[in-house]
């Protein structure tokens, strides 16, 4: 029901997804009348919900008032019952990010060893690959141990979805030297170096803003404030450049003629940097897989978010995050590590 | 002497600058043998310095060891003597940013009412104008009062250089609502709203990363950690996109043919987003004008940095920053404001 366009985008995407994945099953959650066209689809179940979290609803409304919202009912599909089984392996929503994170956290709880869930997405890089960046806005203020947890969760994500067993992690900073940055960043660097020595994170060191697009490391870790601003600034810059190219090619008769000749090349370029291909951010660190589609996604983009969630579920992302975080925390020799270790033992 | 190319770039830029500005005078500071080709230029004086701060010299070396460095001697040219007059109105360097800021701060001191100098630069925006962004890396951790000071200094800069008397200021955040962001950002928003009510800063409110390139406000204020990462990420993204365009147009015979036809349009686009045009960041808040050129600047780019410094000096940027900051601090009704007010009175 979520996103800027609701079922007019999500339903065609779901249909294409089901056709592309003959093993997949979908549970569609929302207002029954909005989803009735999907009632006859194979491998598809409809679960009715009477309310919808609007894109501008405050988190409190999603959390406390709309208890039968499609968002909440969808998230509850990935919550294991007493027998340990959940109706669904992953949940995808194009709804309000703040509400999705808050309701997911409330219903699913965080994995042991994780203080705060994070939002991870991929950005294209110069190596024609993807750089996974987290956190993108779930956590405004982060301590060093949170950045360490993000590194571990990001490693599990890349291992699961991209099949890289030992992906490299960079710590986003304003210089490459270990002495650069705030106290939090320096301490996070120390924590990452110590777990890297124990073989638990493939820590590359500090990286700078341009390294995201250079593809210096597979994963770039930062707090949610910086991550969100970098993501949005990148969207803004890409948007500006693409509108400038369009303006130049439509300036007059001669440039329009040039545009016709250049069109196949420009389309190839456009396809290569098409942000819709990267749609589908993972909410990591919860006891269930939840993926967030961009609110403005079209059917193609929403289908990519479904694909991402499907790949993550098939490749046991949840178990991998769980295992990696416990292994890493047990390897931490420091005070912060022992605190976590005790916590892990008591909650395990 | 600074930057990646030294006098082979800076000398031709200086010559072009002198030719373009018949009223301007230059003082060139550096190793005498490196600058001898400029000895015969009109309106040009050479001041010898025996040492050079290297691009990878630690700040301590620039500050404590190389006391006769070209950087240090150049900065001292803008320091007023006992009669209140300085040999130069502005200093431009392509050297090591950290060293330039540290030596400038040590030699010149900060203006009254300014706790920390900031680095400001312009980025192009969708309105075919510039967005001035600060701080870009001088201050890793900022309190609310520092962000307020950046807003005031940025306003003075835009008023002086772009002739906009009452430029708008946005506070970089992860959402538009006043309740978003860290405690520091929220408090900075409160301070900015209170001085805006008194008519001292034209505060627009929170802006997001994409607003830098949309041109939502004339000025975007952030701490140096975020600003530096956004700047470098933008450089990285622009570099990646431009290399992708080049790759697509050189892929095969047909695309190369298309490139020939599209070349005038592509060149027009390239010119429009040419980062060299925006070269020359201002170090604001010091008792003297210092401008920083990108280390990788070519002669065209370095000349823009000279132009920027020249415009700032002609339009009395220093006095404007000084006047604005005192007016604004006197208007602050809060505890933070009164502290500053007392400080201003005692040091005035």
PDB file of C-alpha atoms in Angstrom, chain B residues 63-280:
ATOM      1  CA  UNK B  63      53.668  25.203  12.288  1.00  0.00           C
ATOM      2  CA  UNK B  64      56.850  24.650  14.287  1.00  0.00           C
ATOM      3  CA  UNK B  65      59.706  23.680  11.981  1.00  0.00           C
ATOM      4  CA  UNK B  66      59.405  25.434   8.637  1.00  0.00           C
ATOM      5  CA  UNK B  67      59.327  29.000   9.897  1.00  0.00           C
ATOM      6  CA  UNK B  68      60.499  30.413   6.579  1.00  0.00           C
ATOM      7  CA  UNK B  69      58.060  28.456   4.435  1.00  0.00           C
ATOM      8  CA  UNK B  70      56.426  30.169   1.459  1.00  0.00           C
ATOM      9  CA  UNK B  71      53.049  29.395   3.067  1.00  0.00           C
ATOM     10  CA  UNK B  72      53.923  31.077   6.331  1.00  0.00           C
ATOM     11  CA  UNK B  73      55.557  34.100   4.717  1.00  0.00           C
ATOM     12  CA  UNK B  74      52.569  34.496   2.363  1.00  0.00           C
ATOM     13  CA  UNK B  75      50.079  34.391   5.225  1.00  0.00           C
ATOM     14  CA  UNK B  76      52.128  36.932   7.160  1.00  0.00           C
ATOM     15  CA  UNK B  77      51.627  39.339   4.230  1.00  0.00           C
ATOM     16  CA  UNK B  78      47.959  39.742   5.236  1.00  0.00           C
ATOM     17  CA  UNK B  79      48.716  40.313   8.941  1.00  0.00           C
ATOM     18  CA  UNK B  80      48.344  43.988   9.839  1.00  0.00           C
ATOM     19  CA  UNK B  81      51.445  45.721  11.212  1.00  0.00           C
ATOM     20  CA  UNK B  82      51.277  48.089  14.201  1.00  0.00           C
ATOM     21  CA  UNK B  83      49.841  50.817  11.959  1.00  0.00           C
ATOM     22  CA  UNK B  84      46.936  48.520  11.068  1.00  0.00           C
ATOM     23  CA  UNK B  85      48.101  48.069   7.491  1.00  0.00           C
ATOM     24  CA  UNK B  86      49.151  44.794   5.904  1.00  0.00           C
ATOM     25  CA  UNK B  87      51.306  44.356   2.790  1.00  0.00           C
ATOM     26  CA  UNK B  88      48.512  42.359   1.088  1.00  0.00           C
ATOM     27  CA  UNK B  89      44.708  42.290   1.176  1.00  0.00           C
ATOM     28  CA  UNK B  90      44.341  38.567   0.596  1.00  0.00           C
ATOM     29  CA  UNK B  91      46.488  35.433   0.453  1.00  0.00           C
ATOM     30  CA  UNK B  92      45.950  32.503  -1.952  1.00  0.00           C
ATOM     31  CA  UNK B  93      47.606  29.102  -1.585  1.00  0.00           C
ATOM     32  CA  UNK B  94      47.245  25.713  -3.257  1.00  0.00           C
ATOM     33  CA  UNK B  95      49.126  24.066  -0.390  1.00  0.00           C
ATOM     34  CA  UNK B  96      48.206  21.525   2.243  1.00  0.00           C
ATOM     35  CA  UNK B  97      44.798  22.534   3.714  1.00  0.00           C
ATOM     36  CA  UNK B  98      45.457  21.456   7.292  1.00  0.00           C
ATOM     37  CA  UNK B  99      48.744  23.342   7.388  1.00  0.00           C
ATOM     38  CA  UNK B 100      47.231  26.418   5.748  1.00  0.00           C
ATOM     39  CA  UNK B 101      44.436  26.576   8.314  1.00  0.00           C
ATOM     40  CA  UNK B 102      46.754  25.943  11.273  1.00  0.00           C
ATOM     41  CA  UNK B 103      49.386  28.480  10.240  1.00  0.00           C
ATOM     42  CA  UNK B 104      46.716  31.060   9.310  1.00  0.00           C
ATOM     43  CA  UNK B 105      45.049  30.628  12.645  1.00  0.00           C
ATOM     44  CA  UNK B 106      48.347  30.869  14.497  1.00  0.00           C
ATOM     45  CA  UNK B 107      49.576  33.967  12.662  1.00  0.00           C
ATOM     46  CA  UNK B 108      46.333  35.860  12.110  1.00  0.00           C
ATOM     47  CA  UNK B 109      44.121  34.762  15.051  1.00  0.00           C
ATOM     48  CA  UNK B 110      40.336  34.578  14.816  1.00  0.00           C
ATOM     49  CA  UNK B 111      38.014  37.581  14.617  1.00  0.00           C
ATOM     50  CA  UNK B 112      36.292  38.585  17.826  1.00  0.00           C
ATOM     51  CA  UNK B 113      33.121  36.562  18.282  1.00  0.00           C
ATOM     52  CA  UNK B 114      34.474  33.663  16.213  1.00  0.00           C
ATOM     53  CA  UNK B 115      35.564  30.551  18.085  1.00  0.00           C
ATOM     54  CA  UNK B 116      36.646  28.568  15.051  1.00  0.00           C
ATOM     55  CA  UNK B 117      37.433  29.530  11.485  1.00  0.00           C
ATOM     56  CA  UNK B 118      35.628  27.606   8.761  1.00  0.00           C
ATOM     57  CA  UNK B 119      36.291  26.668   5.148  1.00  0.00           C
ATOM     58  CA  UNK B 120      33.639  27.729   2.643  1.00  0.00           C
ATOM     59  CA  UNK B 121      33.319  26.878  -1.009  1.00  0.00           C
ATOM     60  CA  UNK B 122      30.642  27.067  -3.683  1.00  0.00           C
ATOM     61  CA  UNK B 123      28.993  24.174  -5.478  1.00  0.00           C
ATOM     62  CA  UNK B 124      26.940  24.536  -8.649  1.00  0.00           C
ATOM     63  CA  UNK B 125      23.170  24.199  -8.367  1.00  0.00           C
ATOM     64  CA  UNK B 126      20.201  23.446 -10.578  1.00  0.00           C
ATOM     65  CA  UNK B 127      19.232  27.125 -10.656  1.00  0.00           C
ATOM     66  CA  UNK B 128      22.463  27.804 -12.569  1.00  0.00           C
ATOM     67  CA  UNK B 129      23.799  29.546  -9.512  1.00  0.00           C
ATOM     68  CA  UNK B 130      26.091  28.599  -6.655  1.00  0.00           C
ATOM     69  CA  UNK B 131      25.385  27.187  -3.241  1.00  0.00           C
ATOM     70  CA  UNK B 132      27.946  28.227  -0.628  1.00  0.00           C
ATOM     71  CA  UNK B 133      28.686  25.367   1.760  1.00  0.00           C
ATOM     72  CA  UNK B 134      30.593  25.562   5.052  1.00  0.00           C
ATOM     73  CA  UNK B 135      32.390  24.108   6.988  1.00  0.00           C
ATOM     74  CA  UNK B 136      34.265  21.782   4.688  1.00  0.00           C
ATOM     75  CA  UNK B 137      36.664  20.177   7.089  1.00  0.00           C
ATOM     76  CA  UNK B 138      38.270  22.648   9.490  1.00  0.00           C
ATOM     77  CA  UNK B 139      36.046  21.595  12.384  1.00  0.00           C
ATOM     78  CA  UNK B 140      35.281  17.958  13.010  1.00  0.00           C
ATOM     79  CA  UNK B 141      33.061  18.427  16.046  1.00  0.00           C
ATOM     80  CA  UNK B 142      30.898  21.532  16.143  1.00  0.00           C
ATOM     81  CA  UNK B 143      28.607  22.922  18.809  1.00  0.00           C
ATOM     82  CA  UNK B 144      25.407  24.822  17.960  1.00  0.00           C
ATOM     83  CA  UNK B 145      27.122  28.188  18.433  1.00  0.00           C
ATOM     84  CA  UNK B 146      29.770  27.238  15.853  1.00  0.00           C
ATOM     85  CA  UNK B 147      27.099  26.407  13.302  1.00  0.00           C
ATOM     86  CA  UNK B 148      25.526  29.791  14.045  1.00  0.00           C
ATOM     87  CA  UNK B 149      28.884  31.504  13.456  1.00  0.00           C
ATOM     88  CA  UNK B 150      29.256  29.627  10.149  1.00  0.00           C
ATOM     89  CA  UNK B 151      25.811  30.887   9.104  1.00  0.00           C
ATOM     90  CA  UNK B 152      26.824  34.472   9.833  1.00  0.00           C
ATOM     91  CA  UNK B 153      30.205  34.181   8.092  1.00  0.00           C
ATOM     92  CA  UNK B 154      28.625  32.478   5.086  1.00  0.00           C
ATOM     93  CA  UNK B 155      26.060  35.290   4.861  1.00  0.00           C
ATOM     94  CA  UNK B 156      28.853  37.889   4.872  1.00  0.00           C
ATOM     95  CA  UNK B 157      30.731  35.963   2.173  1.00  0.00           C
ATOM     96  CA  UNK B 158      27.747  35.688  -0.164  1.00  0.00           C
ATOM     97  CA  UNK B 159      26.843  39.336   0.433  1.00  0.00           C
ATOM     98  CA  UNK B 160      30.397  40.415  -0.406  1.00  0.00           C
ATOM     99  CA  UNK B 161      31.155  38.171  -3.349  1.00  0.00           C
ATOM    100  CA  UNK B 162      27.726  37.627  -4.940  1.00  0.00           C
ATOM    101  CA  UNK B 163      26.202  40.973  -3.969  1.00  0.00           C
ATOM    102  CA  UNK B 164      23.159  39.373  -2.283  1.00  0.00           C
ATOM    103  CA  UNK B 165      22.437  41.464   0.780  1.00  0.00           C
ATOM    104  CA  UNK B 166      20.250  39.026   2.641  1.00  0.00           C
ATOM    105  CA  UNK B 167      21.159  35.524   1.446  1.00  0.00           C
ATOM    106  CA  UNK B 168      19.179  32.535   2.711  1.00  0.00           C
ATOM    107  CA  UNK B 169      20.755  29.989   5.062  1.00  0.00           C
ATOM    108  CA  UNK B 170      19.829  26.313   5.357  1.00  0.00           C
ATOM    109  CA  UNK B 171      20.934  23.991   8.160  1.00  0.00           C
ATOM    110  CA  UNK B 172      22.014  20.633   6.711  1.00  0.00           C
ATOM    111  CA  UNK B 173      19.953  17.896   8.341  1.00  0.00           C
ATOM    112  CA  UNK B 174      18.320  14.540   7.671  1.00  0.00           C
ATOM    113  CA  UNK B 175      14.819  15.967   7.399  1.00  0.00           C
ATOM    114  CA  UNK B 176      13.045  19.256   7.010  1.00  0.00           C
ATOM    115  CA  UNK B 177      11.160  19.176  10.291  1.00  0.00           C
ATOM    116  CA  UNK B 178      12.661  21.099  13.227  1.00  0.00           C
ATOM    117  CA  UNK B 179      12.470  17.965  15.419  1.00  0.00           C
ATOM    118  CA  UNK B 180      14.889  16.026  13.168  1.00  0.00           C
ATOM    119  CA  UNK B 181      18.595  15.485  13.737  1.00  0.00           C
ATOM    120  CA  UNK B 182      21.017  15.366  16.640  1.00  0.00           C
ATOM    121  CA  UNK B 183      20.752  17.520  19.749  1.00  0.00           C
ATOM    122  CA  UNK B 184      23.480  19.801  18.353  1.00  0.00           C
ATOM    123  CA  UNK B 185      21.566  20.364  15.130  1.00  0.00           C
ATOM    124  CA  UNK B 186      18.282  20.985  16.911  1.00  0.00           C
ATOM    125  CA  UNK B 187      19.924  23.524  19.221  1.00  0.00           C
ATOM    126  CA  UNK B 188      21.644  25.177  16.240  1.00  0.00           C
ATOM    127  CA  UNK B 189      18.222  25.449  14.585  1.00  0.00           C
ATOM    128  CA  UNK B 190      16.884  27.201  17.691  1.00  0.00           C
ATOM    129  CA  UNK B 191      19.804  29.656  17.758  1.00  0.00           C
ATOM    130  CA  UNK B 192      19.377  30.385  14.051  1.00  0.00           C
ATOM    131  CA  UNK B 193      15.642  30.952  14.445  1.00  0.00           C
ATOM    132  CA  UNK B 194      16.237  33.369  17.305  1.00  0.00           C
ATOM    133  CA  UNK B 195      18.797  35.487  15.407  1.00  0.00           C
ATOM    134  CA  UNK B 196      16.584  35.309  12.297  1.00  0.00           C
ATOM    135  CA  UNK B 197      13.707  36.808  14.296  1.00  0.00           C
ATOM    136  CA  UNK B 198      16.005  39.685  15.218  1.00  0.00           C
ATOM    137  CA  UNK B 199      16.721  40.140  11.503  1.00  0.00           C
ATOM    138  CA  UNK B 200      20.357  39.044  11.502  1.00  0.00           C
ATOM    139  CA  UNK B 201      20.375  35.850   9.468  1.00  0.00           C
ATOM    140  CA  UNK B 202      17.883  34.951   6.743  1.00  0.00           C
ATOM    141  CA  UNK B 203      17.301  31.448   8.113  1.00  0.00           C
ATOM    142  CA  UNK B 204      15.303  29.176   5.802  1.00  0.00           C
ATOM    143  CA  UNK B 205      15.242  26.154   8.106  1.00  0.00           C
ATOM    144  CA  UNK B 206      16.553  22.626   7.735  1.00  0.00           C
ATOM    145  CA  UNK B 207      17.676  21.451   4.322  1.00  0.00           C
ATOM    146  CA  UNK B 208      18.637  17.961   3.116  1.00  0.00           C
ATOM    147  CA  UNK B 209      21.608  16.768   1.083  1.00  0.00           C
ATOM    148  CA  UNK B 210      19.839  17.179  -2.268  1.00  0.00           C
ATOM    149  CA  UNK B 211      19.024  20.830  -1.483  1.00  0.00           C
ATOM    150  CA  UNK B 212      22.701  21.737  -1.997  1.00  0.00           C
ATOM    151  CA  UNK B 213      22.307  20.945  -5.699  1.00  0.00           C
ATOM    152  CA  UNK B 214      18.705  22.121  -5.964  1.00  0.00           C
ATOM    153  CA  UNK B 215      19.828  25.555  -4.801  1.00  0.00           C
ATOM    154  CA  UNK B 216      17.102  25.735  -2.157  1.00  0.00           C
ATOM    155  CA  UNK B 217      19.181  28.207  -0.125  1.00  0.00           C
ATOM    156  CA  UNK B 218      22.173  30.432  -0.907  1.00  0.00           C
ATOM    157  CA  UNK B 219      24.155  28.970   1.970  1.00  0.00           C
ATOM    158  CA  UNK B 220      24.215  25.508   3.536  1.00  0.00           C
ATOM    159  CA  UNK B 221      25.735  25.172   6.995  1.00  0.00           C
ATOM    160  CA  UNK B 222      27.128  21.933   8.442  1.00  0.00           C
ATOM    161  CA  UNK B 223      29.998  20.678  10.555  1.00  0.00           C
ATOM    162  CA  UNK B 224      33.329  20.034   8.875  1.00  0.00           C
ATOM    163  CA  UNK B 225      33.025  16.261   9.040  1.00  0.00           C
ATOM    164  CA  UNK B 226      29.765  16.139   7.102  1.00  0.00           C
ATOM    165  CA  UNK B 227      30.800  18.968   4.774  1.00  0.00           C
ATOM    166  CA  UNK B 228      34.084  17.350   3.816  1.00  0.00           C
ATOM    167  CA  UNK B 229      32.450  13.984   3.164  1.00  0.00           C
ATOM    168  CA  UNK B 230      29.660  15.516   1.059  1.00  0.00           C
ATOM    169  CA  UNK B 231      32.195  17.540  -0.955  1.00  0.00           C
ATOM    170  CA  UNK B 232      34.418  14.533  -1.645  1.00  0.00           C
ATOM    171  CA  UNK B 233      31.480  12.200  -2.347  1.00  0.00           C
ATOM    172  CA  UNK B 234      30.183  14.750  -4.863  1.00  0.00           C
ATOM    173  CA  UNK B 235      33.595  14.965  -6.525  1.00  0.00           C
ATOM    174  CA  UNK B 236      33.697  11.162  -6.638  1.00  0.00           C
ATOM    175  CA  UNK B 237      30.215  10.810  -8.099  1.00  0.00           C
ATOM    176  CA  UNK B 238      30.825  13.506 -10.731  1.00  0.00           C
ATOM    177  CA  UNK B 239      34.114  11.804 -11.658  1.00  0.00           C
ATOM    178  CA  UNK B 240      32.442   8.419 -11.984  1.00  0.00           C
ATOM    179  CA  UNK B 241      29.603   9.736 -14.135  1.00  0.00           C
ATOM    180  CA  UNK B 242      31.972  11.600 -16.424  1.00  0.00           C
ATOM    181  CA  UNK B 243      34.173   8.524 -16.880  1.00  0.00           C
ATOM    182  CA  UNK B 244      31.052   6.426 -17.628  1.00  0.00           C
ATOM    183  CA  UNK B 245      29.944   8.926 -20.301  1.00  0.00           C
ATOM    184  CA  UNK B 246      33.417   8.814 -21.826  1.00  0.00           C
ATOM    185  CA  UNK B 247      33.433   4.998 -21.774  1.00  0.00           C
ATOM    186  CA  UNK B 248      30.039   4.789 -23.479  1.00  0.00           C
ATOM    187  CA  UNK B 249      31.032   7.231 -26.210  1.00  0.00           C
ATOM    188  CA  UNK B 250      34.322   5.415 -26.925  1.00  0.00           C
ATOM    189  CA  UNK B 251      32.891   1.888 -26.824  1.00  0.00           C
ATOM    190  CA  UNK B 252      32.971   1.174 -30.590  1.00  0.00           C
ATOM    191  CA  UNK B 253      33.037   2.767 -34.041  1.00  0.00           C
ATOM    192  CA  UNK B 254      29.340   3.733 -33.970  1.00  0.00           C
ATOM    193  CA  UNK B 255      29.520   5.340 -30.545  1.00  0.00           C
ATOM    194  CA  UNK B 256      32.691   7.222 -31.525  1.00  0.00           C
ATOM    195  CA  UNK B 257      30.857   8.586 -34.529  1.00  0.00           C
ATOM    196  CA  UNK B 258      28.007   9.639 -32.262  1.00  0.00           C
ATOM    197  CA  UNK B 259      30.572  11.294 -30.002  1.00  0.00           C
ATOM    198  CA  UNK B 260      31.832  13.466 -32.853  1.00  0.00           C
ATOM    199  CA  UNK B 261      28.304  14.681 -33.546  1.00  0.00           C
ATOM    200  CA  UNK B 262      27.540  15.169 -29.857  1.00  0.00           C
ATOM    201  CA  UNK B 263      30.886  16.783 -29.001  1.00  0.00           C
ATOM    202  CA  UNK B 264      29.815  20.454 -29.095  1.00  0.00           C
ATOM    203  CA  UNK B 265      26.878  19.656 -26.811  1.00  0.00           C
ATOM    204  CA  UNK B 266      28.987  17.527 -24.479  1.00  0.00           C
ATOM    205  CA  UNK B 267      31.588  20.298 -24.293  1.00  0.00           C
ATOM    206  CA  UNK B 268      28.880  22.803 -23.422  1.00  0.00           C
ATOM    207  CA  UNK B 269      27.712  20.477 -20.656  1.00  0.00           C
ATOM    208  CA  UNK B 270      31.268  19.961 -19.442  1.00  0.00           C
ATOM    209  CA  UNK B 271      31.861  23.702 -19.330  1.00  0.00           C
ATOM    210  CA  UNK B 272      28.692  24.209 -17.351  1.00  0.00           C
ATOM    211  CA  UNK B 273      29.675  21.767 -14.608  1.00  0.00           C
ATOM    212  CA  UNK B 274      33.433  22.424 -14.786  1.00  0.00           C
ATOM    213  CA  UNK B 275      34.573  22.238 -11.158  1.00  0.00           C
ATOM    214  CA  UNK B 276      37.580  24.425 -11.999  1.00  0.00           C
ATOM    215  CA  UNK B 277      35.217  27.379 -12.213  1.00  0.00           C
ATOM    216  CA  UNK B 278      34.350  26.956  -8.538  1.00  0.00           C
ATOM    217  CA  UNK B 279      37.930  26.720  -7.330  1.00  0.00           C
ATOM    218  CA  UNK B 280      38.974  28.836  -4.356  1.00  0.00           C
TER     219      UNK B 280
END
